[in-house]
């Protein structure tokens, strides 16, 4: 799986991984996300585990507004860095009470500028998101693993791939990307709760403060066992293990 080490940019400890395996799926599904992400999806299922991987390209300035996952836990691998990630300490476990003033209450988010080959863990219930702060398109690998509390979805991945199939725009040619429609942007927010996601309409809907000095408690977030199980499942599939299916 590569060498996993810990570094400390400012107060945030982030693991680094020199590579992340990709399932050798013959034909991946390509979708343009309403927040500008160019996704290439693969989903894998094995005994007791379901997850979706997306190798993505993030154009300059692109990235989702603050949001909360309830049915998946997530990792971000940044092969080239250049992305500003943000996350809250406060948790919002009630899908019906997101981080608005009149519901769950606004939160502080903490930002970090990523370097090449960092992998950042984002557990469920936290307000989080990212933006490409460079002038160039940058790669980003998403890993979403179904949480045990998730209801059952078709792909057994906590609903994340079905969500983007619903709200995103299919890509027929990488040389000619479709346009992001107002309808897709609206569905990105309004359909999100069907997949266990609270998605904000505007940046400050969930946020009352942005802090670039993350506390150590945030930096110490990790679930290396779950991440290792994902990597092992991908490697097993790529080596022909029929107990793992990827598509």
XYZ file of N, CA and C in Angstrom:
741
model
N 0.813 -1.205 0.000
C 0.000 0.000 0.000
C 0.841 1.247 0.000
N 2.169 1.108 0.023
C 3.013 2.276 0.117
C 3.378 2.556 1.562
N 4.195 3.557 1.762
C 4.675 3.886 3.094
C 3.781 4.934 3.730
N 3.263 4.628 4.912
C 2.387 5.536 5.634
C 3.181 6.200 6.733
N 3.329 7.523 6.664
C 4.057 8.266 7.679
C 3.214 9.451 8.125
N 3.641 10.087 9.217
C 2.912 11.226 9.756
C 3.791 12.465 9.698
N 3.239 13.552 9.181
C 3.921 14.839 9.194
C 3.019 15.836 9.890
N 3.540 16.998 10.203
C 2.738 17.980 10.951
C 2.835 19.369 10.343
N 2.020 19.690 9.342
C 1.956 21.064 8.863
C 1.153 21.895 9.851
N 1.775 22.892 10.443
C 1.145 23.686 11.497
C 0.701 22.750 12.619
N -0.563 22.792 13.003
C -1.012 21.959 14.110
C -1.703 20.687 13.651
N -1.771 20.480 12.335
C -2.562 19.363 11.830
C -1.669 18.217 11.391
N -1.838 17.067 12.037
C -1.080 15.881 11.651
C -1.820 15.170 10.530
N -1.125 14.935 9.431
C -1.737 14.296 8.273
C -0.841 13.150 7.824
N -1.448 11.995 7.553
C -0.681 10.877 7.036
C -0.292 11.130 5.588
N 0.825 10.560 5.169
C 1.226 10.623 3.769
C 1.296 9.202 3.215
N 0.925 9.065 1.967
C 0.891 7.772 1.306
C 1.457 7.962 -0.080
N 2.490 7.170 -0.431
C 3.169 7.453 -1.694
C 2.399 6.977 -2.920
N 1.397 6.129 -2.733
C 0.512 5.782 -3.843
C -0.773 5.199 -3.277
N -1.831 5.215 -4.093
C -3.088 4.603 -3.687
C -3.577 3.749 -4.843
N -3.889 2.477 -4.581
C -4.267 1.583 -5.686
C -5.632 1.917 -6.270
N -5.771 1.623 -7.534
C -7.037 1.808 -8.236
C -7.530 0.459 -8.727
N -8.813 0.132 -8.510
C -9.329 -1.130 -9.047
C -9.201 -1.174 -10.566
N -8.762 -2.305 -11.080
C -8.596 -2.463 -12.524
C -9.947 -2.785 -13.161
N -10.828 -1.788 -13.151
C -12.154 -1.920 -13.747
C -12.054 -1.565 -15.225
N -12.627 -2.417 -16.080
C -12.464 -2.234 -17.522
C -13.048 -0.912 -18.004
N -14.242 -0.564 -17.523
C -14.881 0.671 -17.976
C -15.433 1.408 -16.767
N -14.767 2.461 -16.351
C -15.217 3.239 -15.208
C -16.318 4.212 -15.627
N -17.105 4.627 -14.642
C -18.176 5.597 -14.887
C -17.643 7.004 -14.646
N -17.845 7.884 -15.613
C -17.340 9.254 -15.527
C -18.509 10.226 -15.396
N -18.424 11.081 -14.373
C -19.508 12.017 -14.069
C -18.914 13.374 -13.723
N -19.548 14.434 -14.226
C -19.191 15.794 -13.840
C -20.055 16.184 -12.642
N -19.420 16.454 -11.497
C -20.159 16.844 -10.314
C -20.621 18.291 -10.398
N -21.743 18.619 -9.756
C -22.241 20.001 -9.786
C -21.292 21.020 -9.167
N -20.321 20.556 -8.360
C -19.329 21.472 -7.793
C -18.070 21.561 -8.654
N -18.104 20.962 -9.849
C -17.011 21.089 -10.799
C -16.044 19.926 -10.841
N -16.211 18.923 -9.969
C -15.289 17.797 -9.953
C -15.521 16.886 -11.158
N -14.445 16.430 -11.765
C -14.511 15.493 -12.881
C -14.190 14.114 -12.314
N -15.229 13.313 -12.056
C -15.104 12.047 -11.353
C -14.935 10.877 -12.313
N -14.149 9.888 -11.867
C -14.053 8.589 -12.518
C -14.258 7.538 -11.435
N -15.444 6.919 -11.414
C -15.879 6.095 -10.289
C -15.559 4.614 -10.460
N -15.208 3.983 -9.327
C -15.157 2.526 -9.197
C -15.733 2.189 -7.828
N -16.514 1.117 -7.766
C -17.113 0.679 -6.511
C -16.738 -0.775 -6.272
N -16.393 -1.106 -5.021
C -15.999 -2.466 -4.676
C -16.810 -2.972 -3.494
N -17.138 -4.255 -3.557
C -17.821 -4.944 -2.466
C -17.064 -6.224 -2.135
N -16.913 -6.464 -0.840
C -16.357 -7.712 -0.337
C -17.118 -8.046 0.936
N -16.799 -9.167 1.552
C -17.519 -9.553 2.756
C -17.327 -8.493 3.843
N -18.442 -7.877 4.257
C -18.396 -6.908 5.341
C -17.873 -5.540 4.968
N -17.697 -5.271 3.677
C -17.126 -3.978 3.281
C -17.698 -3.547 1.932
N -18.033 -2.264 1.843
C -18.472 -1.673 0.593
C -17.944 -0.256 0.509
N -17.386 0.112 -0.642
C -16.797 1.447 -0.769
C -16.756 1.871 -2.230
N -16.656 3.168 -2.425
C -16.493 3.738 -3.756
C -15.227 4.582 -3.787
N -14.488 4.443 -4.874
C -13.283 5.233 -5.145
C -13.594 6.159 -6.322
N -13.135 7.385 -6.248
C -13.235 8.277 -7.402
C -11.891 8.959 -7.617
N -11.245 8.628 -8.720
C -10.083 9.395 -9.146
C -10.621 10.606 -9.901
N -10.336 11.777 -9.382
C -10.981 12.981 -9.902
C -9.958 14.029 -10.309
N -10.410 14.911 -11.167
C -9.662 16.117 -11.512
C -10.469 17.308 -10.997
N -9.792 18.208 -10.292
C -10.462 19.351 -9.681
C -9.963 20.633 -10.353
N -10.784 21.279 -11.179
C -10.346 22.520 -11.816
C -10.058 23.618 -10.801
N -9.320 24.611 -11.221
C -9.023 25.755 -10.364
C -10.311 26.375 -9.829
N -10.360 26.572 -8.524
C -11.517 27.195 -7.897
C -12.673 26.273 -7.613
N -12.605 25.018 -8.078
C -13.714 24.084 -7.899
C -13.645 23.402 -6.537
N -14.776 22.882 -6.123
C -14.876 22.145 -4.868
C -16.226 22.372 -4.228
N -16.696 21.414 -3.438
C -18.032 21.506 -2.859
C -18.096 22.463 -1.681
N -19.239 23.108 -1.530
C -19.496 23.930 -0.355
C -19.612 23.028 0.878
N -19.562 23.613 2.083
C -19.628 22.795 3.302
C -20.812 21.837 3.302
N -20.526 20.597 3.715
C -21.556 19.560 3.732
C -21.223 18.532 4.808
N -22.177 17.636 5.061
C -22.058 16.637 6.116
C -22.491 15.284 5.570
N -21.659 14.253 5.762
C -22.036 12.883 5.419
C -22.533 12.158 6.671
N -23.605 11.404 6.514
C -24.144 10.613 7.620
C -23.968 9.115 7.410
N -23.804 8.676 6.171
C -23.764 7.245 5.880
C -22.408 6.765 5.381
N -21.455 7.678 5.207
C -20.120 7.285 4.743
C -19.046 7.987 5.560
N -17.902 7.322 5.671
C -16.674 7.935 6.152
C -15.751 8.083 4.948
N -14.922 9.118 4.958
C -14.256 9.535 3.715
C -12.779 9.806 3.948
N -11.998 9.513 2.905
C -10.581 9.889 2.878
C -10.321 10.678 1.590
N -9.357 11.594 1.670
C -8.916 12.367 0.507
C -7.423 12.118 0.331
N -7.022 11.653 -0.855
C -5.601 11.504 -1.164
C -5.226 12.543 -2.208
N -4.183 13.337 -1.905
C -3.837 14.498 -2.731
C -2.488 14.258 -3.422
N -2.464 13.623 -4.600
C -1.198 13.282 -5.257
C -0.281 14.477 -5.503
N -0.864 15.633 -5.792
C -0.047 16.817 -6.093
C -0.239 17.937 -5.079
N -1.106 17.757 -4.093
C -1.391 18.834 -3.161
C -2.158 19.951 -3.859
N -2.059 21.159 -3.296
C -2.695 22.320 -3.909
C -4.159 22.494 -3.581
N -4.686 21.657 -2.680
C -6.087 21.756 -2.290
C -6.186 22.247 -0.853
N -7.136 23.114 -0.604
C -7.399 23.571 0.758
C -8.587 22.779 1.298
N -8.311 21.917 2.275
C -9.354 21.128 2.902
C -9.838 21.828 4.160
N -11.104 21.634 4.487
C -11.619 22.188 5.741
C -12.569 21.197 6.396
N -12.616 21.270 7.738
C -13.431 20.332 8.503
C -13.739 20.933 9.873
N -14.879 20.537 10.427
C -15.261 20.997 11.760
C -14.870 19.966 12.806
N -14.805 20.420 14.049
C -14.696 19.496 15.176
C -16.087 19.071 15.621
N -17.011 20.009 15.613
C -18.378 19.719 16.040
C -19.025 18.720 15.102
N -19.794 17.807 15.675
C -20.489 16.792 14.899
C -21.987 17.078 14.854
N -22.605 16.656 13.758
C -24.040 16.851 13.535
C -24.656 15.507 13.158
N -25.000 14.686 14.142
C -25.464 13.323 13.862
C -26.905 13.221 13.377
N -27.664 14.316 13.443
C -29.074 14.287 13.060
C -29.233 14.840 11.649
N -29.617 13.983 10.714
C -29.791 14.405 9.321
C -30.823 15.514 9.190
N -31.785 15.554 10.108
C -32.840 16.561 10.053
C -32.453 17.873 10.724
N -31.248 17.942 11.283
C -30.782 19.162 11.950
C -29.357 19.487 11.525
N -29.192 19.979 10.299
C -27.846 20.344 9.820
C -27.324 21.587 10.533
N -26.183 22.053 10.102
C -25.466 23.094 10.835
C -25.932 24.511 10.495
N -27.238 24.708 10.405
C -27.763 26.055 10.188
C -28.027 26.732 11.536
N -28.200 28.034 11.519
C -28.426 28.786 12.754
C -29.651 28.274 13.500
N -30.725 28.015 12.782
C -31.985 27.648 13.414
C -32.165 26.151 13.623
N -31.193 25.348 13.207
C -31.297 23.896 13.388
C -30.153 23.414 14.281
N -29.111 22.833 13.711
C -28.025 22.322 14.551
C -27.071 23.367 15.072
N -27.134 24.582 14.518
C -26.208 25.637 14.924
C -24.970 25.670 14.050
N -24.521 26.872 13.695
C -23.323 27.029 12.857
C -22.076 26.510 13.568
N -21.003 26.357 12.798
C -19.785 25.780 13.349
C -18.550 26.520 12.866
N -17.426 26.258 13.517
C -16.109 26.689 13.058
C -15.515 25.593 12.198
N -14.956 25.955 11.056
C -14.218 24.994 10.249
C -12.741 25.375 10.271
N -11.902 24.352 10.217
C -10.454 24.521 10.268
C -9.862 24.093 8.929
N -8.976 24.912 8.394
C -8.438 24.678 7.055
C -6.994 24.213 7.107
N -6.604 23.492 6.075
C -5.204 23.090 5.902
C -4.889 23.074 4.412
N -3.714 23.555 4.064
C -3.231 23.515 2.691
C -2.491 22.199 2.492
N -2.932 21.390 1.545
C -2.346 20.067 1.371
C -1.087 20.097 0.515
N -0.207 19.141 0.819
C 1.013 18.901 0.068
C 0.847 17.600 -0.723
N 1.787 17.301 -1.635
C 1.673 16.055 -2.391
C 1.636 14.810 -1.504
N 0.800 13.855 -1.904
C 0.716 12.522 -1.304
C 0.213 12.511 0.134
N -0.552 13.490 0.514
C -1.186 13.461 1.835
C -2.518 12.733 1.741
N -2.901 12.067 2.825
C -4.216 11.438 2.893
C -4.887 11.887 4.177
N -6.067 12.452 4.036
C -6.773 13.091 5.142
C -8.078 12.341 5.384
N -8.355 12.053 6.635
C -9.558 11.311 7.013
C -10.659 12.272 7.426
N -11.869 12.020 6.917
C -13.034 12.817 7.285
C -14.165 11.907 7.736
N -14.335 11.719 9.051
C -15.412 10.853 9.527
C -16.776 11.481 9.328
N -17.806 10.649 9.393
C -19.177 11.120 9.246
C -19.499 12.166 10.302
N -20.527 12.940 10.030
C -21.121 13.937 10.935
C -20.360 15.261 11.002
N -19.205 15.393 10.352
C -18.431 16.637 10.408
C -18.726 17.506 9.188
N -18.841 18.805 9.404
C -18.914 19.745 8.285
C -17.541 19.771 7.611
N -17.508 19.609 6.301
C -16.227 19.551 5.618
C -16.397 19.920 4.149
N -15.276 20.026 3.462
C -15.263 20.322 2.039
C -13.857 20.693 1.604
N -13.719 21.216 0.408
C -12.393 21.589 -0.096
C -12.549 22.538 -1.262
N -11.442 23.154 -1.643
C -11.393 23.974 -2.845
C -9.987 23.890 -3.425
N -9.884 23.890 -4.742
C -8.589 23.955 -5.414
C -8.159 25.420 -5.439
N -7.123 25.735 -4.669
C -6.698 27.125 -4.526
C -5.595 27.497 -5.514
N -5.229 26.578 -6.408
C -4.201 26.874 -7.393
C -4.842 27.365 -8.696
N -4.002 27.727 -9.629
C -4.492 28.178 -10.944
C -4.549 27.039 -11.951
N -4.271 25.813 -11.504
C -4.241 24.662 -12.387
C -5.176 23.570 -11.878
N -5.632 22.716 -12.767
C -6.403 21.547 -12.372
C -5.508 20.590 -11.585
N -6.027 20.080 -10.474
C -5.253 19.178 -9.621
C -6.001 17.858 -9.407
N -5.257 16.733 -9.321
C -5.906 15.446 -9.069
C -6.262 15.288 -7.596
N -7.303 14.524 -7.351
C -7.720 14.189 -5.992
C -8.419 12.836 -6.048
N -8.016 11.934 -5.154
C -8.688 10.647 -5.041
C -9.582 10.663 -3.811
N -10.862 10.356 -4.034
C -11.841 10.236 -2.960
C -12.017 8.759 -2.623
N -12.131 8.450 -1.350
C -12.467 7.104 -0.897
C -13.619 7.234 0.092
N -14.787 6.666 -0.266
C -15.951 6.683 0.622
C -16.251 5.258 1.043
N -16.308 5.007 2.338
C -16.657 3.675 2.836
C -18.004 3.727 3.551
N -18.855 2.777 3.228
C -20.163 2.704 3.868
C -20.018 2.532 5.377
N -20.731 3.363 6.134
C -20.758 3.239 7.582
C -21.776 2.161 7.968
N -21.530 1.421 9.062
C -22.482 0.381 9.474
C -23.894 0.898 9.737
N -24.038 2.196 10.008
C -25.362 2.760 10.288
C -26.144 3.086 9.016
N -25.516 2.935 7.853
C -26.161 3.323 6.597
C -27.301 2.382 6.248
N -28.412 2.922 5.733
C -29.406 2.043 5.115
C -28.817 1.409 3.865
N -29.472 0.406 3.350
C -28.930 -0.313 2.201
C -29.214 0.435 0.906
N -28.145 0.630 0.127
C -28.258 1.195 -1.218
C -27.799 0.153 -2.230
N -28.137 0.383 -3.473
C -27.878 -0.608 -4.520
C -26.419 -1.034 -4.584
N -25.505 -0.081 -4.445
C -24.087 -0.387 -4.623
C -23.371 -0.689 -3.307
N -24.098 -0.683 -2.197
C -23.530 -1.026 -0.882
C -22.352 -0.118 -0.515
N -22.474 1.146 -0.853
C -21.385 2.097 -0.582
C -21.868 3.300 0.219
N -23.006 3.169 0.888
C -23.548 4.293 1.637
C -24.283 5.300 0.787
N -24.529 4.965 -0.475
C -25.329 5.810 -1.355
C -24.566 6.853 -2.128
N -23.244 6.914 -1.979
C -22.505 8.043 -2.546
C -22.472 8.009 -4.079
N -22.279 6.839 -4.665
C -22.232 6.790 -6.133
C -23.612 7.037 -6.730
N -24.642 6.485 -6.078
C -25.999 6.742 -6.536
C -26.333 8.231 -6.468
N -25.803 8.906 -5.455
C -26.023 10.348 -5.317
C -25.483 11.090 -6.533
N -24.252 10.800 -6.899
C -23.671 11.515 -8.028
C -24.278 11.086 -9.355
N -24.746 9.857 -9.449
C -25.497 9.467 -10.642
C -26.782 10.281 -10.763
N -27.389 10.571 -9.621
C -28.648 11.315 -9.585
C -28.443 12.788 -9.927
N -27.452 13.417 -9.293
C -27.332 14.875 -9.391
C -26.278 15.340 -10.395
N -25.350 14.468 -10.785
C -24.285 14.865 -11.693
C -24.672 14.742 -13.154
N -23.721 15.058 -14.013
C -23.942 15.016 -15.464
C -22.996 13.973 -16.061
N -23.512 12.938 -16.741
C -22.645 11.921 -17.348
C -21.667 12.539 -18.340
N -20.438 12.039 -18.318
C -19.411 12.507 -19.246
C -19.264 11.483 -20.367
N -19.575 11.878 -21.589
C -19.451 10.986 -22.738
C -18.063 11.061 -23.353
N -17.439 12.231 -23.255
C -16.095 12.408 -23.803
C -15.300 13.330 -22.883
N -14.123 12.885 -22.467
C -13.282 13.715 -21.607
C -12.732 14.922 -22.368
N -12.798 14.858 -23.698
C -12.306 15.966 -24.509
C -13.352 17.066 -24.672
N -14.608 16.744 -24.354
C -15.680 17.722 -24.476
C -16.621 17.547 -23.281
N -16.304 18.230 -22.197
C -17.083 18.083 -20.978
C -18.433 18.773 -21.097
N -19.464 18.209 -20.489
C -20.781 18.860 -20.511
C -20.770 20.105 -19.622
N -21.810 20.908 -19.740
C -21.955 22.080 -18.890
C -22.715 21.702 -17.623
N -22.361 22.383 -16.527
C -23.089 22.192 -15.275
C -24.350 23.039 -15.329
N -25.479 22.414 -15.182
C -26.756 23.116 -15.308
C -27.233 23.632 -13.950
N -28.112 24.614 -13.997
C -28.736 25.103 -12.762
C -29.552 23.991 -12.098
N -30.154 23.138 -12.902
C -30.928 22.024 -12.353
C -30.024 21.086 -11.559
N -28.821 20.806 -12.068
C -27.886 19.937 -11.356
C -27.447 20.577 -10.037
N -27.192 21.864 -10.062
C -26.789 22.558 -8.831
C -27.897 22.506 -7.785
N -29.144 22.657 -8.228
C -30.273 22.607 -7.311
C -30.441 21.197 -6.742
N -30.365 20.191 -7.589
C -30.509 18.810 -7.139
C -29.370 18.415 -6.204
N -28.190 18.965 -6.423
C -27.025 18.691 -5.572
C -27.352 18.942 -4.106
N -28.176 19.940 -3.846
C -28.575 20.281 -2.480
C -29.869 19.573 -2.086
N -30.886 19.666 -2.928
C -32.214 19.190 -2.526
C -32.315 17.664 -2.480
N -31.540 16.954 -3.298
C -31.587 15.498 -3.293
C -30.605 14.887 -2.294
N -29.701 15.693 -1.747
C -28.649 15.171 -0.872
C -29.185 14.386 0.322
N -30.225 14.838 1.027
C -30.700 14.074 2.187
C -31.174 12.665 1.848
N -31.581 12.421 0.593
C -31.981 11.069 0.193
C -30.813 10.095 0.278
N -29.596 10.626 0.307
C -28.385 9.812 0.352
C -27.580 10.078 1.630
N -28.272 10.601 2.656
C -27.623 10.815 3.943
C -26.634 11.956 3.952
N -26.901 13.010 3.186
C -25.983 14.151 3.089
C -26.739 15.438 3.347
N -26.169 16.313 4.152
C -26.625 17.701 4.261
C -25.660 18.551 3.450
N -26.155 19.189 2.405
C -25.332 20.010 1.518
C -25.815 21.451 1.590
N -24.907 22.368 1.895
C -25.298 23.768 2.025
C -25.461 24.420 0.657
N -26.330 25.438 0.609
C -26.532 26.234 -0.601
C -25.420 27.263 -0.787
N -24.929 27.812 0.329
C -23.906 28.858 0.260
C -22.944 28.649 1.417
N -21.736 29.189 1.291
C -20.641 28.828 2.190
C -20.975 29.076 3.653
N -21.567 30.203 3.978
C -21.801 30.557 5.376
C -23.121 30.020 5.927
N -23.815 29.193 5.171
C -25.050 28.600 5.687
C -24.763 27.704 6.893
N -23.627 26.991 6.866
C -23.256 26.096 7.963
C -22.106 26.631 8.818
N -21.483 27.712 8.387
C -20.203 28.139 8.972
C -20.316 29.531 9.566
N -19.765 29.702 10.773
C -19.701 31.044 11.347
C -18.275 31.539 11.551
N -17.288 30.639 11.346
C -15.894 31.043 11.527
C -14.986 30.103 10.749
N -13.938 30.673 10.151
C -12.919 29.891 9.460
C -11.592 30.135 10.157
N -10.903 29.054 10.550
C -9.662 29.144 11.319
C -8.596 28.320 10.612
N -7.417 28.907 10.373
C -6.349 28.176 9.691
C -5.336 27.582 10.653
N -5.702 27.477 11.935
C -4.841 26.845 12.936
C -5.587 25.652 13.547
N -5.609 24.508 12.862
C -6.375 23.361 13.361
C -5.809 22.838 14.677
N -6.663 22.480 15.617
C -6.199 21.893 16.871
C -5.707 20.467 16.676
N -4.887 19.983 17.593
C -4.325 18.645 17.471
C -5.399 17.568 17.454
N -6.507 17.799 18.154
C -7.578 16.800 18.184
C -8.120 16.524 16.783
N -8.133 17.535 15.941
C -8.594 17.344 14.575
C -7.541 16.610 13.755
N -6.296 16.959 13.969
C -5.214 16.322 13.229
C -5.021 14.860 13.563
N -5.451 14.453 14.751
C -5.273 13.068 15.176
C -6.368 12.135 14.687
N -7.332 12.651 13.936
C -8.385 11.794 13.398
C -7.789 10.777 12.433
N -8.149 9.514 12.602
C -7.682 8.501 11.678
C -8.508 7.226 11.851
N -8.492 6.415 10.837
C -9.057 5.071 10.892
C -8.229 4.218 9.946
N -6.988 3.961 10.351
C -6.052 3.252 9.490
C -6.493 1.818 9.224
N -7.190 1.201 10.172
C -7.647 -0.168 9.959
C -8.635 -0.237 8.794
N -9.611 0.674 8.796
C -10.595 0.686 7.708
C -9.931 1.012 6.377
N -8.996 1.948 6.385
C -8.293 2.302 5.157
C -7.472 1.117 4.643
N -6.820 0.411 5.548
C -6.026 -0.757 5.146
C -6.912 -1.849 4.564
N -8.120 -2.023 5.121
C -9.047 -3.017 4.589
C -9.480 -2.662 3.168
N -9.662 -1.373 2.915
C -10.006 -0.923 1.567
C -8.876 -1.235 0.597
N -7.666 -0.898 0.978
C -6.503 -1.128 0.115
C -6.298 -2.620 -0.129
N -6.465 -3.411 0.913
C -6.326 -4.864 0.759
C -7.377 -5.423 -0.187
N -8.606 -4.917 -0.112
C -9.670 -5.388 -0.996
C -9.364 -5.034 -2.455
N -8.874 -3.818 -2.694
C -8.520 -3.422 -4.059
C -7.394 -4.296 -4.598
N -6.359 -4.496 -3.797
C -5.238 -5.326 -4.240
C -5.681 -6.762 -4.504
N -6.580 -7.277 -3.648
C -7.078 -8.640 -3.860
C -7.847 -8.744 -5.173
N -8.687 -7.764 -5.441
C -9.437 -7.752 -6.708
C -8.487 -7.707 -7.893
N -7.494 -6.831 -7.812
C -6.551 -6.692 -8.925
C -5.717 -7.951 -9.141
N -5.613 -8.776 -8.099
C -4.866 -10.037 -8.212
C -5.764 -11.214 -8.553
N -7.068 -10.928 -8.836
C -7.967 -11.973 -9.299
C -8.784 -12.670 -8.240
N -8.846 -12.110 -7.039
C -9.643 -12.695 -5.963
C -11.120 -12.530 -6.276
N -11.831 -13.643 -6.492
C -13.227 -13.588 -6.900
C -14.169 -13.229 -5.742
N -13.655 -13.171 -4.512
C -14.499 -12.786 -3.383
C -14.709 -11.270 -3.315
N -13.984 -10.533 -4.134
C -14.117 -9.077 -4.216
C -14.649 -8.738 -5.600
N -15.707 -7.928 -5.640
C -16.232 -7.470 -6.926
C -16.041 -5.953 -7.024
N -15.603 -5.498 -8.171
C -15.449 -4.065 -8.428
C -16.071 -3.740 -9.785
N -16.679 -2.595 -9.870
C -17.366 -2.204 -11.100
C -17.423 -0.692 -11.217
